[in-house]
Coordinates of C-alpha atoms in Angstrom, one line a residue:
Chain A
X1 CA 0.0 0.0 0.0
X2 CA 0.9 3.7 0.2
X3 CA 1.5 4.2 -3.6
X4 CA 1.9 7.5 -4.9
X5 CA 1.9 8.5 -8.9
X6 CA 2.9 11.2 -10.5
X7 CA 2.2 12.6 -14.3
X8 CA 4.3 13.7 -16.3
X9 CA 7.6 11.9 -15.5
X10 CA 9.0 14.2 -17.9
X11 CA 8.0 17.6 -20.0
X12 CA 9.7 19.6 -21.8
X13 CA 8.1 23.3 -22.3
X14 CA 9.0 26.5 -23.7
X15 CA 10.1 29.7 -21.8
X16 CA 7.0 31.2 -21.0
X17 CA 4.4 28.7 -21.1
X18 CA 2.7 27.0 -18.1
X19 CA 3.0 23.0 -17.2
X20 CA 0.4 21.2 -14.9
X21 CA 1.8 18.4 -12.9
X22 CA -0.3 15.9 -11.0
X23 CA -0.1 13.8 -8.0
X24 CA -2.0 10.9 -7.3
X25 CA -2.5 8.3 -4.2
X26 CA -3.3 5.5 -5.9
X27 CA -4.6 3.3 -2.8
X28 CA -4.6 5.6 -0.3
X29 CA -6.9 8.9 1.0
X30 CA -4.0 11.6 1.4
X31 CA -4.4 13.6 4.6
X32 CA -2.1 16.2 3.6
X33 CA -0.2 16.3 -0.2
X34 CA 3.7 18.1 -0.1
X35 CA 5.5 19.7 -3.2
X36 CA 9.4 19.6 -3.4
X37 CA 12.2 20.5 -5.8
X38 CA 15.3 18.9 -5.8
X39 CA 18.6 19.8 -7.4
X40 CA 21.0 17.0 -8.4
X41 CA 22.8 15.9 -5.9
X42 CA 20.8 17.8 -3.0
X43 CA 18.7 17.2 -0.4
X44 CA 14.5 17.9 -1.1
X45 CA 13.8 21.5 -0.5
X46 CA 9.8 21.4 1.0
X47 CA 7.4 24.3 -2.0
X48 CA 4.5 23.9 -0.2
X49 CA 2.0 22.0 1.9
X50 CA -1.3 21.5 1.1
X51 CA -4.4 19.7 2.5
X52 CA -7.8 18.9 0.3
X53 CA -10.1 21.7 0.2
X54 CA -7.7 24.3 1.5
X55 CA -5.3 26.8 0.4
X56 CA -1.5 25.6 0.0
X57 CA 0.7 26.9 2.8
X58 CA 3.8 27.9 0.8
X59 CA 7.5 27.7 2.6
X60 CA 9.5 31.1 2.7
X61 CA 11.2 32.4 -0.7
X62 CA 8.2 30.3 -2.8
X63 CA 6.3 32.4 -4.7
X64 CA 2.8 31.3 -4.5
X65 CA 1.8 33.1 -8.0
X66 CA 4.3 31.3 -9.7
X67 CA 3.6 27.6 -8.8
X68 CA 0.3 27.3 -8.4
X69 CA -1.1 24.3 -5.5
X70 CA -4.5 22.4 -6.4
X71 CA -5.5 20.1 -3.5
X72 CA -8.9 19.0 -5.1
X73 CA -9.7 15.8 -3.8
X74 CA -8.0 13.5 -1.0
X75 CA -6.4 11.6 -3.7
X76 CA -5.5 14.6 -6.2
X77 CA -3.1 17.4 -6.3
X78 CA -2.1 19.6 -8.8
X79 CA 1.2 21.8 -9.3
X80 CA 1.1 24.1 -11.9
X81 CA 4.5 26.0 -13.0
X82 CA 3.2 29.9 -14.2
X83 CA 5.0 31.4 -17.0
X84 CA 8.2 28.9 -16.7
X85 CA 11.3 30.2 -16.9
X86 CA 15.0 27.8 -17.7
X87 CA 15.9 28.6 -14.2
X88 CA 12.7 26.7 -13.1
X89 CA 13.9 23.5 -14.5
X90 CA 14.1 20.9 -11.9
X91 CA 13.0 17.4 -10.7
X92 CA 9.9 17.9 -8.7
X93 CA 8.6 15.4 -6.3
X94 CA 5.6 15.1 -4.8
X95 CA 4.7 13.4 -1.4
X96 CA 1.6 12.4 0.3
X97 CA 0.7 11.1 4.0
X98 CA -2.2 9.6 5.5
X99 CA -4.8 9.8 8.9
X100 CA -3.2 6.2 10.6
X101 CA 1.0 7.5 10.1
X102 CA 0.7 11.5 9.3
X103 CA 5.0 12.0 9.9
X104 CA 5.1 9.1 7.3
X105 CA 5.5 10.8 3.6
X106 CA 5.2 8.0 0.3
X107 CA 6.7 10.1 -2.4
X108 CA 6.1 10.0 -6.2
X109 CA 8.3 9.0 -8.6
X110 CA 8.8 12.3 -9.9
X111 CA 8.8 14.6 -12.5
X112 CA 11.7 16.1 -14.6
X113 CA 10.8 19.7 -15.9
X114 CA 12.8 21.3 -18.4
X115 CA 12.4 24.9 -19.8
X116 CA 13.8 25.7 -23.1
Chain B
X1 CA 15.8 26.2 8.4
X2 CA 16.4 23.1 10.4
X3 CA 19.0 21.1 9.5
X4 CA 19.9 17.2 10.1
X5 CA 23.6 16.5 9.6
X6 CA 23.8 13.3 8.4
X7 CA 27.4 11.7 7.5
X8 CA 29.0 11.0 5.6
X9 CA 28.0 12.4 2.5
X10 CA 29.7 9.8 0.6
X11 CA 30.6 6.2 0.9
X12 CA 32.4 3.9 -2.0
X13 CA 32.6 0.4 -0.4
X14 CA 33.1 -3.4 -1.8
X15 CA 30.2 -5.6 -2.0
X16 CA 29.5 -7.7 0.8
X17 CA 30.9 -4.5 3.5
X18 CA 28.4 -3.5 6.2
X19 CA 27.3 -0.4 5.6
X20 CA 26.8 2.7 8.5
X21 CA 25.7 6.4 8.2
X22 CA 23.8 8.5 11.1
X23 CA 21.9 11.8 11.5
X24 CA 22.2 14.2 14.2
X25 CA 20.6 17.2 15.4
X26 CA 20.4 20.2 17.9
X27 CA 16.9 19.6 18.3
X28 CA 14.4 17.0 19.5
X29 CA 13.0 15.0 16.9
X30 CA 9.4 12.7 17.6
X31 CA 9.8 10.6 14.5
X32 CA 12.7 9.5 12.3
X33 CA 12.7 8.7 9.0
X34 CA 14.8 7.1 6.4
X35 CA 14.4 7.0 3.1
X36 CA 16.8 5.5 -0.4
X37 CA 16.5 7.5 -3.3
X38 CA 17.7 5.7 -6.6
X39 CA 18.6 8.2 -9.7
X40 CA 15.6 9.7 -11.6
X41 CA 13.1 8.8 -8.9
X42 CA 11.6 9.5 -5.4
X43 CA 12.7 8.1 -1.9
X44 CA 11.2 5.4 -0.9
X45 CA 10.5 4.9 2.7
X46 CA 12.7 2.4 4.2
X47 CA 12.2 2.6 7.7
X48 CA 10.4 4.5 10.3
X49 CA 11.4 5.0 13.6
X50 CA 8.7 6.5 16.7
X51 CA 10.2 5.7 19.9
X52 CA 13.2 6.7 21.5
X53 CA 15.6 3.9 21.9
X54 CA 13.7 2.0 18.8
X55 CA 15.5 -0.6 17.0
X56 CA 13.9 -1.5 13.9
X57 CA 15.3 -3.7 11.1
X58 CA 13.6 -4.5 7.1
X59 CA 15.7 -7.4 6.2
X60 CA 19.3 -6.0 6.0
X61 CA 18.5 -2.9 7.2
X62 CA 18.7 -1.8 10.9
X63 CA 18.1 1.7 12.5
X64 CA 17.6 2.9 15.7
X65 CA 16.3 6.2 17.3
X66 CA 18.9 7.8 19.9
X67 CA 17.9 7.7 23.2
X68 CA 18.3 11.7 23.5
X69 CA 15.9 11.8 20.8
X70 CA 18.3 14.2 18.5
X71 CA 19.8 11.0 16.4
X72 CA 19.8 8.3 14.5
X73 CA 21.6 6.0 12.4
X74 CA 21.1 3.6 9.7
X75 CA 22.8 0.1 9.0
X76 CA 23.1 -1.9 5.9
X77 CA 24.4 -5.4 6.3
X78 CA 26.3 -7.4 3.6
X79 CA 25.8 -4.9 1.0
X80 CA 25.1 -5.8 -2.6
X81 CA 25.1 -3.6 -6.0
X82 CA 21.7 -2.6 -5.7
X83 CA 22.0 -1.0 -2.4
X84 CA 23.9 2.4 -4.8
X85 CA 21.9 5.0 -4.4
X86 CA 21.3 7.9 -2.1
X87 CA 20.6 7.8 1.9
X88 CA 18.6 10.2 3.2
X89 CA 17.2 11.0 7.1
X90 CA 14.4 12.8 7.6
X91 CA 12.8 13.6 11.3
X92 CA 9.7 15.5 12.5
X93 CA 10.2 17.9 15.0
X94 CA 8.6 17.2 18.4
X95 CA 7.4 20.6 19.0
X96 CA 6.0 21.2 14.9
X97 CA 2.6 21.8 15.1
X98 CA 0.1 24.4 13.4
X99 CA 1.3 24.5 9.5
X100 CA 4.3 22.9 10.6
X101 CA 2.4 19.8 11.8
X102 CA 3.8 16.7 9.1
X103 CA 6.6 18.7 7.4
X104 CA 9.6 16.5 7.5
X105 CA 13.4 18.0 8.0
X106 CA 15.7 16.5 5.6
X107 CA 19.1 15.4 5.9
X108 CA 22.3 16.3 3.2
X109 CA 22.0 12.6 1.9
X110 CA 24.8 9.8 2.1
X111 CA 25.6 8.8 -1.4
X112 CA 26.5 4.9 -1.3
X113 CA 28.7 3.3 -4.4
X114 CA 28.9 -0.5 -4.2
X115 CA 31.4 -2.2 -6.4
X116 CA 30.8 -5.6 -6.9

């Protein structure tokens, strides 16, 4: 159990345009959803935190306009990168936890997000 | 932020070598985590850790929560090639609550290299 999807694993956009990334728990009703970006060979760096039906609570230095947090449903949440830029090219990875083990995060595979 | 130190950042052992890396910090932590994180894809959750003074084992790995509750440490027994990958700890703070409540602290990673 705990299985969490992600879609796209990669996309390739053009500067300026905006990309939609989803994250699914696929057996699972996810409490609270988490965003992160990771640079190679770093450590995850927490975007945001969000829980269904309320606004994403962003961490400090992430603008909020520019990546955009849908928590829709308990299984569902949606990044969107506004307007992307090259320097917002990055593996993003999402994570999700659950009621019965809330410090316990099952991550997505990942997406790879490059801006051209 | 937070930070976890974890050490050592790197490790290049011979297959079939035990395998030891640890996580330390100035503050109290209620829940360790640790997680492998193979190129091009999310951590995966390899063990999880709630008590102070907890040994837990999955097969070849062992980790334990330090008594003071501000480390932990992760063994890999008889190591093979498909343990490569990246290490990472990650602990919820015992006093994180409001939006804080669920957000996980990261460690630097320990980047293991197995050669057969």
């Amino acid at each position: 159990g705990a299985v969490v999807s992600q879609h796209p694993s990669r996309v390739i956009c053009k500067s300026g345009t905006s990309v939609k990334i989803e994250c699914r728990s696929l057996d699972f009703q996810a409490t609270t959803m988490f965003w992160y970006r990771q640079f190679p060979k770093q450590s995850l760096m927490l975007m945001a935190t969000s829980n269904e039906g309320s606004k994403a609570t962003y961490e400090q230095g992430v603008e909020k306009d520019k990546f955009l947090i849908n928590h829709a449903s308990l299984t569902l949440s949606t990044l969107t990168v506004t307007s992307a830029h090259p320097e917002d090219s990055s593996f993003y990875i999402c994570s999700a936890s659950r009621d019965r083990s809330p410090y316990e995060q099952y991550f997505g595979p990942g997406t790879r997000l490059t801006v051209t | 932020g937070q930070q976890l130190n974890q050490s050592p950042q790197s490790m290049f052992i011979q297959e079939g070598e035990d395998v030891s890396m640890n996580c330390t910090s100035s503050s109290i932590f209620n829940t360790w985590l640790w997680y492998k994180q193979d190129p091009g894809e999310g951590p995966v959750l390899l063990i999880a850790l709630y008590k102070a003074g907890e040994l837990t084992s999955n097969g070849r790995l062992t980790a334990q929560f330090g008594i003071t509750r501000k480390d932990s440490f992760l063994n890999i027994s008889a190591s093979i090639p498909s343990d490569v990958g990246i290490y990472f700890c990650a602990g919820h703070l015992s006093n994180a609550g409001g939006t804080s409540y669920g957000k996980l602290t990261f460690g630097q990673g320990t980047i293991l290299t197995v050669h057969p």
